[in-house]
Amino acid sequence: MRMFGQQDVSTFDTLDHDKHRQRREPWSPYFSKQSVTRLQPLLIQAIVDKLCLRLREYQIAGKPVVMTNAFSCVTCDIISEYSFPEGYNLLEKSDFDSSYYEAWIGLTRMCHVLKQFGWLYPLLDSIPMAITKWTSPEMYLILQGQRFLLKQATELSKQRGKPDYKETTSRPSMLKAFMDSPLLPESEKAPTRIKAEAQTAIGAGTLTTTHALKAGTYHILANPGVLSRLMTELEERIPDPNKPPTLKDLERMPYLQAVMYETLRITYGTAHRLQRIFPDRSLQYKDIAIPPGTPISMSQLHMHEDERYFPNPYKFDPGRWQVHKPPFKYLVPFGKGSRICIGRELAKAELLTIFANMFRRFGREMDLFETVRERDVDTVYDCFNCLPSWESNGVMVMFKQKE
């Protein structure tokens, strides 16, 4: 995965199957369904409450909200607070800070160049930061973020050798879990490698979920029938919006669940082909024998727009998930198999919690503002992540005052 400046460092960019399995194992307990359910009221809900307070400020001021920026702040705060000893706290800033999100978008736009020219990223990393800040502000923020993560990993590594390590370390975090994991040999606990895992968590936990949230918000507001059904369910199931439900309660709301699944379908997860290679045996597909070592892939975009399983795929239709046999077999926003996205339960919890809280509190007062689907929502570019037109200013929403 040279396309993101790393290769054989983090779990995400590990090609060898056995090494990938070893590196992936410490992630599993942290992102399990049980862990996310326990986390939801303590962390996700707390950060979503901050988001709603910020949206209220915009409502009072009568200013439109760039929801792309708002969602990037909340998703980045959730994954950083969950993963690191020190979170980013972007929602604490006076405005929805888009700089880190734009930096990641800048990196993902470079992914095809970096993939072909593997020497380019190390070269950029070797340039003095003062020069990088002047020549490429986005790359400067990426590299600055990496140094921030490396600093946290290095400090944790130093603390491990102290007798009072367990008492002096900060709150639990994914970084600490990696450092303490009995599943990893010491060679896998070097600060530079743990930093790479942290970078993967931030990038994956921010870009894809932000895309799903902003696109889902657009489609809900652009379809009055969908908005009406969702509001009816939320107002019935959440009588007091200041007493938010648990994740288990949200999962019992059938139309909210259907909206989440349709959002995942129409936003794909990623646009890029996720290749798989069977190194030691051939595969049989119908009458075709595929030799060992052959890269095989298909993009989620093509699967999610297959009219055989999703009639009228361009339409946002949560009702397709409320039939007797929903087409879950063909819904693959997180991939499949041993390399399925490990953060899928966290992503679904974020979608449910943010949609439920935001629409329950503001849904009757939300209107799209200067937003065009073809320019601001639909996937136009495959830069691994799904990107809209270069001319897009993001999905924008006006939060009206209650009458």
PDB file of C-alpha atoms in Angstrom, residues 244-388:
ATOM      1  CA  PRO A 244     -30.512   9.759  24.140  1.00  0.00           C
ATOM      2  CA  PRO A 245     -30.994   6.001  23.766  1.00  0.00           C
ATOM      3  CA  THR A 246     -28.320   3.338  24.022  1.00  0.00           C
ATOM      4  CA  LEU A 247     -26.832   1.634  20.995  1.00  0.00           C
ATOM      5  CA  LYS A 248     -29.029  -1.414  21.613  1.00  0.00           C
ATOM      6  CA  ASP A 249     -32.091   0.859  21.570  1.00  0.00           C
ATOM      7  CA  LEU A 250     -30.964   2.425  18.286  1.00  0.00           C
ATOM      8  CA  GLU A 251     -30.486  -1.012  16.742  1.00  0.00           C
ATOM      9  CA  ARG A 252     -34.128  -1.800  17.540  1.00  0.00           C
ATOM     10  CA  MET A 253     -35.365   1.099  15.373  1.00  0.00           C
ATOM     11  CA  PRO A 254     -36.145  -0.576  12.026  1.00  0.00           C
ATOM     12  CA  TYR A 255     -36.308   2.491   9.796  1.00  0.00           C
ATOM     13  CA  LEU A 256     -33.168   4.057  11.287  1.00  0.00           C
ATOM     14  CA  GLN A 257     -31.402   0.758  10.621  1.00  0.00           C
ATOM     15  CA  ALA A 258     -32.703   0.740   7.041  1.00  0.00           C
ATOM     16  CA  VAL A 259     -31.447   4.310   6.531  1.00  0.00           C
ATOM     17  CA  MET A 260     -28.016   3.267   7.813  1.00  0.00           C
ATOM     18  CA  TYR A 261     -27.797   0.259   5.467  1.00  0.00           C
ATOM     19  CA  GLU A 262     -28.922   2.307   2.468  1.00  0.00           C
ATOM     20  CA  THR A 263     -26.350   4.968   3.344  1.00  0.00           C
ATOM     21  CA  LEU A 264     -23.634   2.294   3.421  1.00  0.00           C
ATOM     22  CA  ARG A 265     -24.822   0.942   0.078  1.00  0.00           C
ATOM     23  CA  ILE A 266     -24.952   4.241  -1.768  1.00  0.00           C
ATOM     24  CA  THR A 267     -21.596   5.465  -0.402  1.00  0.00           C
ATOM     25  CA  TYR A 268     -19.739   2.173  -1.115  1.00  0.00           C
ATOM     26  CA  GLY A 269     -17.103   2.367   1.637  1.00  0.00           C
ATOM     27  CA  THR A 270     -14.196   2.829  -0.758  1.00  0.00           C
ATOM     28  CA  ALA A 271     -14.092   3.202  -4.518  1.00  0.00           C
ATOM     29  CA  HIS A 272     -10.822   1.372  -5.154  1.00  0.00           C
ATOM     30  CA  ARG A 273     -10.447  -2.285  -6.051  1.00  0.00           C
ATOM     31  CA  LEU A 274      -9.345  -4.231  -2.963  1.00  0.00           C
ATOM     32  CA  GLN A 275      -7.143  -6.956  -4.390  1.00  0.00           C
ATOM     33  CA  ARG A 276      -6.855 -10.426  -2.910  1.00  0.00           C
ATOM     34  CA  ILE A 277      -4.180 -12.986  -3.792  1.00  0.00           C
ATOM     35  CA  PHE A 278      -4.235 -16.715  -3.076  1.00  0.00           C
ATOM     36  CA  PRO A 279      -0.496 -17.535  -3.066  1.00  0.00           C
ATOM     37  CA  ASP A 280      -0.515 -21.307  -2.855  1.00  0.00           C
ATOM     38  CA  ARG A 281      -3.574 -22.668  -4.644  1.00  0.00           C
ATOM     39  CA  SER A 282      -5.671 -22.056  -7.709  1.00  0.00           C
ATOM     40  CA  LEU A 283      -9.275 -20.877  -7.616  1.00  0.00           C
ATOM     41  CA  GLN A 284     -12.117 -22.171  -9.712  1.00  0.00           C
ATOM     42  CA  TYR A 285     -14.699 -19.650 -10.955  1.00  0.00           C
ATOM     43  CA  LYS A 286     -17.312 -21.417 -13.059  1.00  0.00           C
ATOM     44  CA  ASP A 287     -15.215 -22.955 -15.886  1.00  0.00           C
ATOM     45  CA  ILE A 288     -12.233 -20.649 -15.318  1.00  0.00           C
ATOM     46  CA  ALA A 289      -9.171 -21.792 -13.325  1.00  0.00           C
ATOM     47  CA  ILE A 290      -7.382 -18.809 -11.741  1.00  0.00           C
ATOM     48  CA  PRO A 291      -3.688 -19.605 -11.108  1.00  0.00           C
ATOM     49  CA  PRO A 292      -2.039 -19.067  -7.689  1.00  0.00           C
ATOM     50  CA  GLY A 293      -0.645 -15.570  -7.157  1.00  0.00           C
ATOM     51  CA  THR A 294      -3.202 -13.858  -9.418  1.00  0.00           C
ATOM     52  CA  PRO A 295      -4.598 -10.573  -8.006  1.00  0.00           C
ATOM     53  CA  ILE A 296      -8.405 -10.725  -7.926  1.00  0.00           C
ATOM     54  CA  SER A 297     -10.612  -7.772  -7.137  1.00  0.00           C
ATOM     55  CA  MET A 298     -13.924  -6.044  -7.681  1.00  0.00           C
ATOM     56  CA  SER A 299     -14.928  -2.622  -6.420  1.00  0.00           C
ATOM     57  CA  GLN A 300     -17.786  -2.172  -3.972  1.00  0.00           C
ATOM     58  CA  LEU A 301     -19.134   0.547  -6.259  1.00  0.00           C
ATOM     59  CA  HIS A 302     -19.948  -1.931  -9.011  1.00  0.00           C
ATOM     60  CA  MET A 303     -21.464  -4.436  -6.596  1.00  0.00           C
ATOM     61  CA  HIS A 304     -23.657  -1.837  -4.877  1.00  0.00           C
ATOM     62  CA  GLU A 305     -24.950  -0.554  -8.222  1.00  0.00           C
ATOM     63  CA  ASP A 306     -25.776  -3.988  -9.671  1.00  0.00           C
ATOM     64  CA  GLU A 307     -29.431  -3.728 -10.729  1.00  0.00           C
ATOM     65  CA  ARG A 308     -29.928  -7.475 -10.304  1.00  0.00           C
ATOM     66  CA  TYR A 309     -29.750  -7.026  -6.532  1.00  0.00           C
ATOM     67  CA  PHE A 310     -30.456  -3.298  -6.114  1.00  0.00           C
ATOM     68  CA  PRO A 311     -33.154  -2.176  -8.581  1.00  0.00           C
ATOM     69  CA  ASN A 312     -32.894   1.522  -9.455  1.00  0.00           C
ATOM     70  CA  PRO A 313     -29.541   1.744  -7.621  1.00  0.00           C
ATOM     71  CA  TYR A 314     -29.181   5.521  -8.042  1.00  0.00           C
ATOM     72  CA  LYS A 315     -32.262   6.016  -5.852  1.00  0.00           C
ATOM     73  CA  PHE A 316     -31.841   6.334  -2.086  1.00  0.00           C
ATOM     74  CA  ASP A 317     -34.407   3.770  -0.926  1.00  0.00           C
ATOM     75  CA  PRO A 318     -34.231   2.502   2.684  1.00  0.00           C
ATOM     76  CA  GLY A 319     -37.293   0.378   1.931  1.00  0.00           C
ATOM     77  CA  ARG A 320     -35.115  -2.121   0.049  1.00  0.00           C
ATOM     78  CA  TRP A 321     -33.801  -3.231   3.490  1.00  0.00           C
ATOM     79  CA  GLN A 322     -37.284  -3.801   4.919  1.00  0.00           C
ATOM     80  CA  VAL A 323     -38.384  -6.573   2.567  1.00  0.00           C
ATOM     81  CA  HIS A 324     -38.656 -10.229   3.571  1.00  0.00           C
ATOM     82  CA  LYS A 325     -35.141 -11.076   2.357  1.00  0.00           C
ATOM     83  CA  PRO A 326     -32.939  -7.956   2.260  1.00  0.00           C
ATOM     84  CA  PRO A 327     -29.907  -8.236  -0.076  1.00  0.00           C
ATOM     85  CA  PHE A 328     -27.331  -8.230   2.730  1.00  0.00           C
ATOM     86  CA  LYS A 329     -25.214 -10.766   0.860  1.00  0.00           C
ATOM     87  CA  TYR A 330     -24.328  -8.104  -1.706  1.00  0.00           C
ATOM     88  CA  LEU A 331     -23.758  -5.251   0.759  1.00  0.00           C
ATOM     89  CA  VAL A 332     -19.975  -5.050   1.161  1.00  0.00           C
ATOM     90  CA  PRO A 333     -18.962  -1.510   2.269  1.00  0.00           C
ATOM     91  CA  PHE A 334     -16.448  -2.998   4.705  1.00  0.00           C
ATOM     92  CA  GLY A 335     -15.128  -5.709   2.422  1.00  0.00           C
ATOM     93  CA  LYS A 336     -15.302  -9.411   3.248  1.00  0.00           C
ATOM     94  CA  GLY A 337     -13.149 -12.217   4.570  1.00  0.00           C
ATOM     95  CA  SER A 338     -10.069 -12.098   6.778  1.00  0.00           C
ATOM     96  CA  ARG A 339      -9.304  -8.495   5.756  1.00  0.00           C
ATOM     97  CA  ILE A 340     -12.760  -7.088   6.394  1.00  0.00           C
ATOM     98  CA  CYS A 341     -12.647  -3.593   7.905  1.00  0.00           C
ATOM     99  CA  ILE A 342     -11.948  -4.055  11.599  1.00  0.00           C
ATOM    100  CA  GLY A 343     -13.702  -0.802  12.499  1.00  0.00           C
ATOM    101  CA  ARG A 344     -17.051  -1.736  10.982  1.00  0.00           C
ATOM    102  CA  GLU A 345     -18.912  -1.955  14.321  1.00  0.00           C
ATOM    103  CA  LEU A 346     -17.586   1.442  15.372  1.00  0.00           C
ATOM    104  CA  ALA A 347     -18.589   2.968  12.021  1.00  0.00           C
ATOM    105  CA  LYS A 348     -22.147   1.604  12.283  1.00  0.00           C
ATOM    106  CA  ALA A 349     -22.430   2.849  15.869  1.00  0.00           C
ATOM    107  CA  GLU A 350     -21.314   6.317  14.748  1.00  0.00           C
ATOM    108  CA  LEU A 351     -23.855   6.404  11.912  1.00  0.00           C
ATOM    109  CA  LEU A 352     -26.733   5.338  14.155  1.00  0.00           C
ATOM    110  CA  THR A 353     -25.796   7.652  17.026  1.00  0.00           C
ATOM    111  CA  ILE A 354     -25.171  10.740  14.889  1.00  0.00           C
ATOM    112  CA  PHE A 355     -28.215  10.299  12.648  1.00  0.00           C
ATOM    113  CA  ALA A 356     -30.515   9.617  15.615  1.00  0.00           C
ATOM    114  CA  ASN A 357     -29.301  12.531  17.720  1.00  0.00           C
ATOM    115  CA  MET A 358     -28.930  15.102  14.960  1.00  0.00           C
ATOM    116  CA  PHE A 359     -32.253  14.435  13.262  1.00  0.00           C
ATOM    117  CA  ARG A 360     -34.187  13.999  16.512  1.00  0.00           C
ATOM    118  CA  ARG A 361     -32.974  17.397  17.721  1.00  0.00           C
ATOM    119  CA  PHE A 362     -32.897  19.346  14.444  1.00  0.00           C
ATOM    120  CA  GLY A 363     -34.552  17.282  11.708  1.00  0.00           C
ATOM    121  CA  ARG A 364     -37.638  19.493  11.352  1.00  0.00           C
ATOM    122  CA  GLU A 365     -35.436  22.583  10.996  1.00  0.00           C
ATOM    123  CA  MET A 366     -32.792  21.282   8.554  1.00  0.00           C
ATOM    124  CA  ASP A 367     -32.689  22.367   4.905  1.00  0.00           C
ATOM    125  CA  LEU A 368     -30.080  21.708   2.254  1.00  0.00           C
ATOM    126  CA  PHE A 369     -28.162  24.852   1.268  1.00  0.00           C
ATOM    127  CA  GLU A 370     -26.444  25.346  -2.096  1.00  0.00           C
ATOM    128  CA  THR A 371     -25.815  21.606  -2.420  1.00  0.00           C
ATOM    129  CA  VAL A 372     -25.982  19.694  -5.706  1.00  0.00           C
ATOM    130  CA  ARG A 373     -25.905  15.902  -5.698  1.00  0.00           C
ATOM    131  CA  GLU A 374     -23.834  15.472  -8.851  1.00  0.00           C
ATOM    132  CA  ARG A 375     -21.203  17.957  -7.643  1.00  0.00           C
ATOM    133  CA  ASP A 376     -21.155  17.537  -3.865  1.00  0.00           C
ATOM    134  CA  VAL A 377     -22.329  13.997  -3.073  1.00  0.00           C
ATOM    135  CA  ASP A 378     -21.835  11.465  -5.864  1.00  0.00           C
ATOM    136  CA  THR A 379     -18.510   9.706  -6.287  1.00  0.00           C
ATOM    137  CA  VAL A 380     -16.658  11.237  -9.228  1.00  0.00           C
ATOM    138  CA  TYR A 381     -13.060  10.200  -8.494  1.00  0.00           C
ATOM    139  CA  ASP A 382     -11.542   6.941  -7.284  1.00  0.00           C
ATOM    140  CA  CYS A 383      -8.649   8.023  -5.070  1.00  0.00           C
ATOM    141  CA  PHE A 384      -9.015   4.840  -3.026  1.00  0.00           C
ATOM    142  CA  ASN A 385     -11.573   6.844  -1.043  1.00  0.00           C
ATOM    143  CA  CYS A 386     -14.695   8.120  -2.781  1.00  0.00           C
ATOM    144  CA  LEU A 387     -14.276  11.774  -3.777  1.00  0.00           C
ATOM    145  CA  PRO A 388     -16.774  14.210  -5.306  1.00  0.00           C
TER     146      PRO A 388
END
